[in-house]
Short mmCIF file of N, CA and C in Angstrom, two decimals:
data_model
loop_
_atom_site.label_atom_id
_atom_site.label_comp_id
_atom_site.label_asym_id
_atom_site.label_seq_id
_atom_site.Cartn_x
_atom_site.Cartn_y
_atom_site.Cartn_z
N ALA A 1500 0.88 -1.17 -0.01
CA ALA A 1500 -0.03 0.00 0.00
C ALA A 1500 0.84 1.24 0.04
N PHE A 1501 0.38 2.28 -0.62
CA PHE A 1501 1.09 3.51 -0.66
C PHE A 1501 0.64 4.44 0.47
N ALA A 1502 1.56 4.80 1.32
CA ALA A 1502 1.13 5.68 2.47
C ALA A 1502 1.91 6.98 2.27
N ALA A 1503 1.33 8.00 2.75
CA ALA A 1503 2.01 9.35 2.62
C ALA A 1503 3.24 9.36 3.58
N GLY A 1504 4.19 10.12 3.24
CA GLY A 1504 5.42 10.29 4.07
C GLY A 1504 5.08 11.20 5.26
N GLY A 1505 6.06 11.80 5.79
CA GLY A 1505 5.93 12.67 6.98
C GLY A 1505 4.85 13.68 6.93
N VAL A 1506 4.61 14.21 5.70
CA VAL A 1506 3.66 15.34 5.51
C VAL A 1506 2.29 14.92 5.91
N GLY A 1507 1.76 13.87 5.41
CA GLY A 1507 0.39 13.52 5.65
C GLY A 1507 0.19 12.37 6.61
N ARG A 1508 0.83 12.44 7.73
CA ARG A 1508 0.81 11.35 8.72
C ARG A 1508 -0.59 10.66 8.73
N GLY A 1509 -0.51 9.37 8.55
CA GLY A 1509 -1.74 8.52 8.63
C GLY A 1509 -2.57 8.51 7.34
N ALA A 1510 -2.17 9.39 6.42
CA ALA A 1510 -2.99 9.35 5.16
C ALA A 1510 -2.48 8.19 4.29
N ALA A 1511 -3.33 7.47 3.71
CA ALA A 1511 -2.96 6.38 2.88
C ALA A 1511 -3.98 6.24 1.72
N LEU A 1512 -3.52 5.62 0.65
CA LEU A 1512 -4.28 5.41 -0.56
C LEU A 1512 -5.20 4.19 -0.20
N LEU A 1513 -6.53 4.45 -0.18
CA LEU A 1513 -7.47 3.36 0.16
C LEU A 1513 -8.09 2.73 -1.01
N PRO A 1514 -8.11 1.39 -1.11
CA PRO A 1514 -8.64 0.71 -2.33
C PRO A 1514 -10.13 1.04 -2.42
N ALA A 1515 -10.61 1.23 -3.62
CA ALA A 1515 -12.00 1.50 -3.91
C ALA A 1515 -12.86 0.37 -3.44
N ASP A 1516 -13.86 0.58 -2.59
CA ASP A 1516 -14.75 -0.37 -2.14
C ASP A 1516 -16.13 0.20 -1.84
N PRO A 1517 -17.14 -0.06 -2.73
CA PRO A 1517 -17.05 -0.89 -3.88
C PRO A 1517 -16.37 -0.07 -5.05
N PRO A 1518 -15.91 -0.82 -6.10
CA PRO A 1518 -15.46 -0.13 -7.27
C PRO A 1518 -16.54 0.72 -7.95
N ARG A 1519 -16.25 1.85 -8.43
CA ARG A 1519 -17.36 2.69 -9.03
C ARG A 1519 -16.76 3.47 -10.19
N SER A 1520 -17.62 3.84 -11.07
CA SER A 1520 -17.15 4.67 -12.26
C SER A 1520 -17.20 6.10 -11.94
N LEU A 1521 -16.12 6.80 -12.25
CA LEU A 1521 -16.04 8.25 -12.09
C LEU A 1521 -15.87 8.96 -13.45
N ALA A 1522 -16.30 8.16 -14.48
CA ALA A 1522 -16.11 8.68 -15.80
C ALA A 1522 -16.90 10.02 -16.10
N SER A 1523 -17.96 10.25 -15.31
CA SER A 1523 -18.76 11.39 -15.59
C SER A 1523 -18.36 12.64 -14.82
N LEU A 1524 -17.23 12.52 -13.99
CA LEU A 1524 -16.78 13.77 -13.26
C LEU A 1524 -16.40 14.80 -14.28
N ALA A 1525 -16.91 16.03 -14.06
CA ALA A 1525 -16.76 17.11 -15.07
C ALA A 1525 -15.97 18.23 -14.57
N PHE A 1526 -15.15 18.78 -15.47
CA PHE A 1526 -14.35 19.95 -15.20
C PHE A 1526 -13.83 20.50 -16.46
N ASN A 1527 -13.06 21.61 -16.55
CA ASN A 1527 -12.68 22.17 -17.76
C ASN A 1527 -11.25 21.76 -18.15
N ASP A 1528 -11.01 21.59 -19.47
CA ASP A 1528 -9.74 21.23 -19.96
C ASP A 1528 -8.74 22.45 -19.96
N PRO A 1529 -7.49 22.19 -20.29
CA PRO A 1529 -6.58 23.32 -20.36
C PRO A 1529 -6.96 24.49 -21.29
N GLY A 1530 -7.84 24.19 -22.24
CA GLY A 1530 -8.32 25.23 -23.14
C GLY A 1530 -9.52 25.93 -22.65
N GLY A 1531 -10.04 25.50 -21.41
CA GLY A 1531 -11.20 26.15 -20.88
C GLY A 1531 -12.54 25.47 -21.33
N GLN A 1532 -12.38 24.41 -22.09
CA GLN A 1532 -13.61 23.69 -22.55
C GLN A 1532 -14.09 22.61 -21.59
N PRO A 1533 -15.41 22.45 -21.44
CA PRO A 1533 -15.89 21.40 -20.59
C PRO A 1533 -15.47 20.01 -21.08
N MET A 1534 -15.15 19.16 -20.07
CA MET A 1534 -14.74 17.75 -20.37
C MET A 1534 -15.14 16.96 -19.24
N THR A 1535 -15.11 15.63 -19.38
CA THR A 1535 -15.30 14.71 -18.31
C THR A 1535 -14.07 13.74 -18.21
N LEU A 1536 -13.99 13.03 -17.23
CA LEU A 1536 -12.94 12.06 -17.02
C LEU A 1536 -13.00 10.98 -18.15
N ALA A 1537 -14.15 10.78 -18.69
CA ALA A 1537 -14.36 9.77 -19.80
C ALA A 1537 -13.49 10.24 -21.01
N ASP A 1538 -13.20 11.60 -21.14
CA ASP A 1538 -12.38 12.06 -22.18
C ASP A 1538 -10.91 11.59 -22.11
N ARG A 1539 -10.57 11.06 -20.96
CA ARG A 1539 -9.15 10.51 -20.75
C ARG A 1539 -9.21 8.98 -20.77
N SER A 1540 -10.32 8.39 -21.29
CA SER A 1540 -10.40 6.93 -21.30
C SER A 1540 -9.15 6.36 -22.08
N GLY A 1541 -8.74 5.23 -21.64
CA GLY A 1541 -7.55 4.60 -22.22
C GLY A 1541 -6.30 4.97 -21.45
N LYS A 1542 -6.36 5.97 -20.56
CA LYS A 1542 -5.30 6.43 -19.70
C LYS A 1542 -5.55 6.07 -18.26
N THR A 1543 -4.59 5.67 -17.50
CA THR A 1543 -4.76 5.71 -16.07
C THR A 1543 -4.45 7.11 -15.58
N VAL A 1544 -5.36 7.65 -14.73
CA VAL A 1544 -5.29 9.08 -14.30
C VAL A 1544 -5.12 9.15 -12.80
N LEU A 1545 -4.22 10.02 -12.40
CA LEU A 1545 -4.11 10.44 -10.96
C LEU A 1545 -4.81 11.75 -10.92
N LEU A 1546 -6.10 11.73 -10.44
CA LEU A 1546 -6.87 12.98 -10.45
C LEU A 1546 -6.71 13.64 -9.02
N ASN A 1547 -6.25 14.90 -9.06
CA ASN A 1547 -5.92 15.63 -7.82
C ASN A 1547 -6.73 16.91 -7.77
N LEU A 1548 -7.43 17.13 -6.72
CA LEU A 1548 -8.14 18.42 -6.58
C LEU A 1548 -7.35 19.32 -5.63
N TRP A 1549 -7.09 20.60 -6.07
CA TRP A 1549 -6.29 21.48 -5.25
C TRP A 1549 -6.84 22.88 -5.33
N ALA A 1550 -6.35 23.72 -4.37
CA ALA A 1550 -6.80 25.18 -4.33
C ALA A 1550 -5.59 25.97 -3.88
N THR A 1551 -5.58 27.18 -4.27
CA THR A 1551 -4.41 28.06 -3.86
C THR A 1551 -4.40 28.39 -2.44
N TRP A 1552 -5.62 28.41 -1.80
CA TRP A 1552 -5.68 28.69 -0.29
C TRP A 1552 -5.37 27.44 0.57
N CYS A 1553 -5.14 26.27 -0.03
CA CYS A 1553 -4.92 25.04 0.75
C CYS A 1553 -3.42 24.84 0.87
N ALA A 1554 -2.81 25.08 2.07
CA ALA A 1554 -1.40 24.96 2.29
C ALA A 1554 -0.84 23.56 1.90
N PRO A 1555 -1.49 22.43 2.28
CA PRO A 1555 -0.92 21.17 1.91
C PRO A 1555 -0.98 20.96 0.38
N CYS A 1556 -1.96 21.46 -0.26
CA CYS A 1556 -2.06 21.40 -1.73
C CYS A 1556 -0.81 22.09 -2.41
N ARG A 1557 -0.57 23.34 -1.87
CA ARG A 1557 0.61 24.04 -2.36
C ARG A 1557 1.88 23.28 -2.19
N ALA A 1558 2.02 22.64 -1.00
CA ALA A 1558 3.22 21.90 -0.71
C ALA A 1558 3.44 20.68 -1.62
N GLU A 1559 2.32 20.03 -2.08
CA GLU A 1559 2.51 18.84 -2.88
C GLU A 1559 2.49 19.10 -4.43
N MET A 1560 2.27 20.28 -4.88
CA MET A 1560 2.22 20.59 -6.31
C MET A 1560 3.50 20.29 -6.98
N PRO A 1561 4.67 20.69 -6.41
CA PRO A 1561 5.94 20.31 -7.13
C PRO A 1561 6.13 18.84 -7.30
N ALA A 1562 5.65 18.05 -6.35
CA ALA A 1562 5.82 16.56 -6.42
C ALA A 1562 4.90 16.00 -7.50
N LEU A 1563 3.69 16.53 -7.49
CA LEU A 1563 2.76 16.12 -8.60
C LEU A 1563 3.26 16.47 -9.97
N ASP A 1564 3.84 17.73 -10.07
CA ASP A 1564 4.50 18.16 -11.31
C ASP A 1564 5.62 17.19 -11.76
N ALA A 1565 6.41 16.80 -10.74
CA ALA A 1565 7.53 15.90 -10.98
C ALA A 1565 7.06 14.49 -11.40
N LEU A 1566 5.95 14.06 -10.84
CA LEU A 1566 5.40 12.71 -11.23
C LEU A 1566 4.94 12.82 -12.63
N GLN A 1567 4.22 13.83 -13.07
CA GLN A 1567 3.76 13.97 -14.40
C GLN A 1567 4.96 14.03 -15.38
N ARG A 1568 6.00 14.82 -14.98
CA ARG A 1568 7.24 14.89 -15.82
C ARG A 1568 7.90 13.52 -16.01
N ASP A 1569 8.01 12.76 -14.91
CA ASP A 1569 8.70 11.47 -14.96
C ASP A 1569 7.84 10.34 -15.49
N LYS A 1570 6.54 10.33 -15.28
CA LYS A 1570 5.74 9.19 -15.60
C LYS A 1570 4.67 9.46 -16.63
N GLY A 1571 4.46 10.76 -16.94
CA GLY A 1571 3.32 11.09 -17.88
C GLY A 1571 3.66 10.49 -19.23
N SER A 1572 2.50 9.94 -19.86
CA SER A 1572 2.69 9.28 -21.16
C SER A 1572 1.31 9.19 -21.74
N ASP A 1573 1.24 8.41 -22.89
CA ASP A 1573 -0.06 8.19 -23.52
C ASP A 1573 -0.90 7.26 -22.70
N ARG A 1574 -0.24 6.63 -21.63
CA ARG A 1574 -0.99 5.70 -20.79
C ARG A 1574 -1.25 6.21 -19.39
N PHE A 1575 -0.62 7.31 -19.06
CA PHE A 1575 -0.75 7.93 -17.69
C PHE A 1575 -0.71 9.39 -17.64
N GLU A 1576 -1.55 10.01 -16.82
CA GLU A 1576 -1.51 11.47 -16.71
C GLU A 1576 -1.93 11.87 -15.29
N VAL A 1577 -1.22 12.85 -14.74
CA VAL A 1577 -1.62 13.44 -13.54
C VAL A 1577 -2.59 14.62 -13.96
N VAL A 1578 -3.86 14.54 -13.58
CA VAL A 1578 -4.85 15.57 -13.87
C VAL A 1578 -5.09 16.29 -12.59
N ALA A 1579 -4.46 17.43 -12.42
CA ALA A 1579 -4.58 18.28 -11.20
C ALA A 1579 -5.59 19.34 -11.53
N VAL A 1580 -6.75 19.25 -10.88
CA VAL A 1580 -7.89 20.20 -11.11
C VAL A 1580 -7.90 21.27 -10.05
N ASN A 1581 -7.72 22.56 -10.46
CA ASN A 1581 -7.84 23.60 -9.52
C ASN A 1581 -9.35 23.87 -9.29
N VAL A 1582 -9.69 23.99 -7.93
CA VAL A 1582 -11.13 24.23 -7.60
C VAL A 1582 -11.33 25.54 -6.89
N ASP A 1583 -10.43 26.53 -7.07
CA ASP A 1583 -10.67 27.84 -6.58
C ASP A 1583 -11.93 28.38 -7.29
N THR A 1584 -12.76 29.12 -6.48
CA THR A 1584 -13.89 29.82 -7.17
C THR A 1584 -13.34 31.06 -7.69
N GLY A 1585 -14.11 31.69 -8.52
CA GLY A 1585 -13.63 32.97 -9.19
C GLY A 1585 -12.89 32.75 -10.53
N ASP A 1586 -12.04 33.66 -10.89
CA ASP A 1586 -11.33 33.60 -12.12
C ASP A 1586 -9.98 32.87 -12.02
N ASP A 1587 -9.27 32.90 -13.20
CA ASP A 1587 -8.06 32.09 -13.33
C ASP A 1587 -6.88 32.77 -12.83
N VAL A 1588 -6.88 34.05 -12.41
CA VAL A 1588 -5.74 34.83 -12.17
C VAL A 1588 -4.88 34.21 -11.03
N LYS A 1589 -5.46 33.91 -9.83
CA LYS A 1589 -4.71 33.38 -8.75
C LYS A 1589 -4.13 32.01 -9.01
N PRO A 1590 -4.84 31.03 -9.49
CA PRO A 1590 -4.33 29.73 -9.76
C PRO A 1590 -3.20 29.77 -10.74
N ARG A 1591 -3.41 30.46 -11.82
CA ARG A 1591 -2.30 30.57 -12.88
C ARG A 1591 -1.03 31.21 -12.28
N LYS A 1592 -1.14 32.20 -11.47
CA LYS A 1592 -0.10 32.90 -10.82
C LYS A 1592 0.66 31.95 -9.97
N PHE A 1593 -0.11 31.18 -9.15
CA PHE A 1593 0.43 30.24 -8.22
C PHE A 1593 1.26 29.16 -8.93
N LEU A 1594 0.75 28.62 -10.03
CA LEU A 1594 1.51 27.61 -10.79
C LEU A 1594 2.82 28.18 -11.32
N GLU A 1595 2.77 29.42 -11.81
CA GLU A 1595 3.93 30.14 -12.24
C GLU A 1595 4.96 30.32 -11.16
N GLU A 1596 4.51 30.78 -10.03
CA GLU A 1596 5.42 31.02 -8.86
C GLU A 1596 6.05 29.74 -8.33
N THR A 1597 5.35 28.63 -8.42
CA THR A 1597 5.91 27.31 -7.82
C THR A 1597 6.64 26.57 -8.90
N GLY A 1598 6.79 27.13 -10.09
CA GLY A 1598 7.56 26.52 -11.11
C GLY A 1598 7.00 25.17 -11.65
N VAL A 1599 5.61 25.08 -11.69
CA VAL A 1599 4.94 23.90 -12.19
C VAL A 1599 4.82 24.04 -13.69
N HIS A 1600 5.41 23.13 -14.41
CA HIS A 1600 5.51 23.25 -15.84
C HIS A 1600 4.97 21.98 -16.56
N SER A 1601 4.98 20.87 -15.94
CA SER A 1601 4.58 19.56 -16.55
C SER A 1601 3.05 19.36 -16.46
N LEU A 1602 2.40 19.94 -15.45
CA LEU A 1602 0.98 19.72 -15.32
C LEU A 1602 0.18 20.58 -16.19
N ALA A 1603 -0.82 20.01 -16.87
CA ALA A 1603 -1.77 20.86 -17.61
C ALA A 1603 -2.72 21.55 -16.62
N TYR A 1604 -3.28 22.67 -17.06
CA TYR A 1604 -4.15 23.51 -16.24
C TYR A 1604 -5.54 23.05 -16.33
N TYR A 1605 -6.08 22.21 -15.49
CA TYR A 1605 -7.41 21.87 -15.46
C TYR A 1605 -8.12 22.65 -14.34
N ARG A 1606 -9.47 22.93 -14.55
CA ARG A 1606 -10.08 23.86 -13.66
C ARG A 1606 -11.57 23.48 -13.50
N GLU A 1607 -12.07 23.75 -12.28
CA GLU A 1607 -13.54 23.63 -11.98
C GLU A 1607 -13.86 24.58 -10.93
N ASN A 1608 -14.44 25.77 -11.29
CA ASN A 1608 -14.56 26.86 -10.32
C ASN A 1608 -15.91 26.98 -9.61
N THR A 1609 -16.75 25.83 -9.65
CA THR A 1609 -18.09 26.04 -9.10
C THR A 1609 -18.27 25.18 -7.83
N LEU A 1610 -17.20 24.38 -7.50
CA LEU A 1610 -17.16 23.44 -6.37
C LEU A 1610 -18.07 22.23 -6.65
N ALA A 1611 -18.73 22.15 -7.85
CA ALA A 1611 -19.58 20.93 -8.18
C ALA A 1611 -18.70 19.67 -8.12
N LEU A 1612 -17.48 19.67 -8.65
CA LEU A 1612 -16.64 18.48 -8.64
C LEU A 1612 -16.36 18.00 -7.25
N PHE A 1613 -15.93 18.99 -6.43
CA PHE A 1613 -15.67 18.62 -5.02
C PHE A 1613 -16.86 18.11 -4.30
N GLU A 1614 -17.98 18.78 -4.50
CA GLU A 1614 -19.29 18.39 -3.84
C GLU A 1614 -19.72 16.97 -4.28
N SER A 1615 -19.49 16.67 -5.57
CA SER A 1615 -19.84 15.35 -6.11
C SER A 1615 -19.00 14.32 -5.39
N LEU A 1616 -17.69 14.53 -5.23
CA LEU A 1616 -16.84 13.58 -4.57
C LEU A 1616 -17.15 13.49 -3.05
N LYS A 1617 -17.53 14.64 -2.48
CA LYS A 1617 -17.87 14.60 -1.04
C LYS A 1617 -19.14 13.78 -0.82
N LYS A 1618 -20.07 13.91 -1.71
CA LYS A 1618 -21.36 13.08 -1.59
C LYS A 1618 -21.08 11.64 -1.65
N GLN A 1619 -20.02 11.25 -2.52
CA GLN A 1619 -19.69 9.79 -2.67
C GLN A 1619 -18.82 9.34 -1.54
N GLY A 1620 -18.52 10.24 -0.58
CA GLY A 1620 -17.62 9.85 0.50
C GLY A 1620 -16.16 9.87 0.21
N LEU A 1621 -15.78 10.36 -0.92
CA LEU A 1621 -14.40 10.33 -1.35
C LEU A 1621 -13.58 11.53 -1.00
N ALA A 1622 -14.19 12.65 -0.70
CA ALA A 1622 -13.47 13.88 -0.42
C ALA A 1622 -13.97 14.43 0.96
N LEU A 1623 -12.96 14.58 1.87
CA LEU A 1623 -13.21 15.17 3.14
C LEU A 1623 -12.87 16.62 3.19
N GLY A 1624 -11.76 16.84 2.43
CA GLY A 1624 -11.23 18.25 2.35
C GLY A 1624 -10.23 18.24 1.20
N LEU A 1625 -9.33 19.23 1.18
CA LEU A 1625 -8.38 19.22 0.09
C LEU A 1625 -6.95 19.13 0.74
N PRO A 1626 -6.02 18.59 -0.06
CA PRO A 1626 -6.22 17.88 -1.39
C PRO A 1626 -6.90 16.55 -1.20
N VAL A 1627 -7.43 16.19 -2.36
CA VAL A 1627 -7.97 14.81 -2.47
C VAL A 1627 -7.45 14.24 -3.73
N THR A 1628 -6.98 12.99 -3.78
CA THR A 1628 -6.33 12.38 -4.90
C THR A 1628 -7.03 11.03 -5.24
N LEU A 1629 -7.41 10.80 -6.47
CA LEU A 1629 -8.03 9.59 -6.88
C LEU A 1629 -7.27 8.93 -8.01
N LEU A 1630 -6.99 7.67 -7.87
CA LEU A 1630 -6.37 6.87 -8.90
C LEU A 1630 -7.44 6.15 -9.71
N VAL A 1631 -7.43 6.45 -11.05
CA VAL A 1631 -8.62 5.96 -11.84
C VAL A 1631 -8.01 5.22 -13.02
N ASP A 1632 -8.66 4.02 -13.30
CA ASP A 1632 -8.18 3.13 -14.41
C ASP A 1632 -8.58 3.64 -15.76
N PRO A 1633 -8.12 3.04 -16.85
CA PRO A 1633 -8.39 3.47 -18.20
C PRO A 1633 -9.80 3.49 -18.58
N GLU A 1634 -10.67 2.77 -17.84
CA GLU A 1634 -12.09 2.73 -18.07
C GLU A 1634 -12.84 3.77 -17.23
N GLY A 1635 -12.15 4.52 -16.45
CA GLY A 1635 -12.82 5.57 -15.61
C GLY A 1635 -13.27 5.08 -14.33
N CYS A 1636 -12.81 3.84 -13.88
CA CYS A 1636 -13.22 3.29 -12.65
C CYS A 1636 -12.16 3.64 -11.51
N LEU A 1637 -12.72 3.92 -10.34
CA LEU A 1637 -11.81 4.30 -9.24
C LEU A 1637 -11.06 3.08 -8.81
N ILE A 1638 -9.72 3.18 -8.70
CA ILE A 1638 -8.90 2.15 -8.12
C ILE A 1638 -8.70 2.41 -6.67
N ALA A 1639 -8.43 3.63 -6.34
CA ALA A 1639 -8.06 3.97 -4.95
C ALA A 1639 -8.16 5.47 -4.73
N SER A 1640 -8.35 5.88 -3.50
CA SER A 1640 -8.51 7.30 -3.25
C SER A 1640 -7.84 7.68 -1.91
N MET A 1641 -7.53 8.97 -1.80
CA MET A 1641 -6.77 9.42 -0.62
C MET A 1641 -7.07 10.82 -0.29
N ASN A 1642 -7.24 11.14 0.97
CA ASN A 1642 -7.39 12.53 1.41
C ASN A 1642 -6.10 12.97 2.04
N GLY A 1643 -5.68 14.17 1.76
CA GLY A 1643 -4.42 14.66 2.39
C GLY A 1643 -3.28 14.61 1.37
N PRO A 1644 -2.20 15.28 1.71
CA PRO A 1644 -1.03 15.29 0.78
C PRO A 1644 -0.20 14.08 0.81
N ALA A 1645 0.59 13.83 -0.27
CA ALA A 1645 1.48 12.70 -0.34
C ALA A 1645 2.78 13.07 -0.96
N GLU A 1646 3.80 12.27 -0.84
CA GLU A 1646 5.09 12.47 -1.60
C GLU A 1646 4.99 11.77 -2.95
N TRP A 1647 4.31 12.48 -3.87
CA TRP A 1647 3.97 11.94 -5.16
C TRP A 1647 5.20 11.75 -6.01
N SER A 1648 6.35 12.36 -5.71
CA SER A 1648 7.53 12.22 -6.59
C SER A 1648 8.47 11.11 -6.07
N GLY A 1649 8.07 10.44 -5.01
CA GLY A 1649 8.96 9.45 -4.39
C GLY A 1649 8.86 8.00 -5.08
N ALA A 1650 9.76 7.18 -4.68
CA ALA A 1650 9.82 5.82 -5.19
C ALA A 1650 8.50 5.04 -5.01
N ASP A 1651 7.92 5.14 -3.85
CA ASP A 1651 6.61 4.46 -3.59
C ASP A 1651 5.54 4.89 -4.55
N ALA A 1652 5.47 6.16 -4.84
CA ALA A 1652 4.44 6.60 -5.80
C ALA A 1652 4.69 6.16 -7.18
N HIS A 1653 6.00 6.06 -7.55
CA HIS A 1653 6.41 5.54 -8.87
C HIS A 1653 6.01 4.12 -8.99
N ARG A 1654 6.25 3.31 -7.88
CA ARG A 1654 5.85 1.91 -7.90
C ARG A 1654 4.35 1.70 -7.98
N LEU A 1655 3.59 2.56 -7.29
CA LEU A 1655 2.13 2.53 -7.33
C LEU A 1655 1.66 2.77 -8.77
N ILE A 1656 2.20 3.73 -9.43
CA ILE A 1656 1.77 4.01 -10.77
C ILE A 1656 2.15 2.84 -11.74
N GLU A 1657 3.35 2.36 -11.63
CA GLU A 1657 3.73 1.19 -12.47
C GLU A 1657 2.88 0.02 -12.22
N LYS A 1658 2.46 -0.23 -11.04
CA LYS A 1658 1.56 -1.32 -10.67
C LYS A 1658 0.20 -1.10 -11.33
N ALA A 1659 -0.27 0.20 -11.20
CA ALA A 1659 -1.57 0.49 -11.85
C ALA A 1659 -1.52 0.30 -13.37
N LEU A 1660 -0.38 0.54 -13.92
CA LEU A 1660 -0.17 0.35 -15.42
C LEU A 1660 0.07 -1.03 -15.76
N GLY A 1661 0.10 -1.92 -14.81
CA GLY A 1661 0.25 -3.32 -15.01
C GLY A 1661 1.74 -3.69 -15.24
N GLY A 1662 2.66 -2.80 -14.78
CA GLY A 1662 4.05 -3.04 -14.94
C GLY A 1662 4.65 -3.83 -13.75
#
């Protein structure tokens, strides 16, 4: 099992029980167009919800960026969705300031995505991270930050990809 390092004491990736489809989760793509997780079918996705006002989210963004840089491919993508309400100014500025270059800019500014995950018992707060298979089914979920650029995270992704 993948557990968070010192940062998110006690946080661990919990296997989906029961398995469920998240293919209909909706947010905007980097071009600002509406999309759903189904649009990434064929790819294993690490879906992460973050906000600029969430200190642990800010702390884990460089690691998520590194994971996308190191492992991103036609078979795997880190989809980090900003859930700040309002316009794009703050989140874009934040990504620039933290040197995040590998992650695409996904956005959902109405809290509908977070509320949907909360209703399903998957999100308690931010950050929340979901590992989703190529069919859009939840493999595992986690609340709280983790060391996404570490060896354990790499092993987790390789295992999810069947490696």
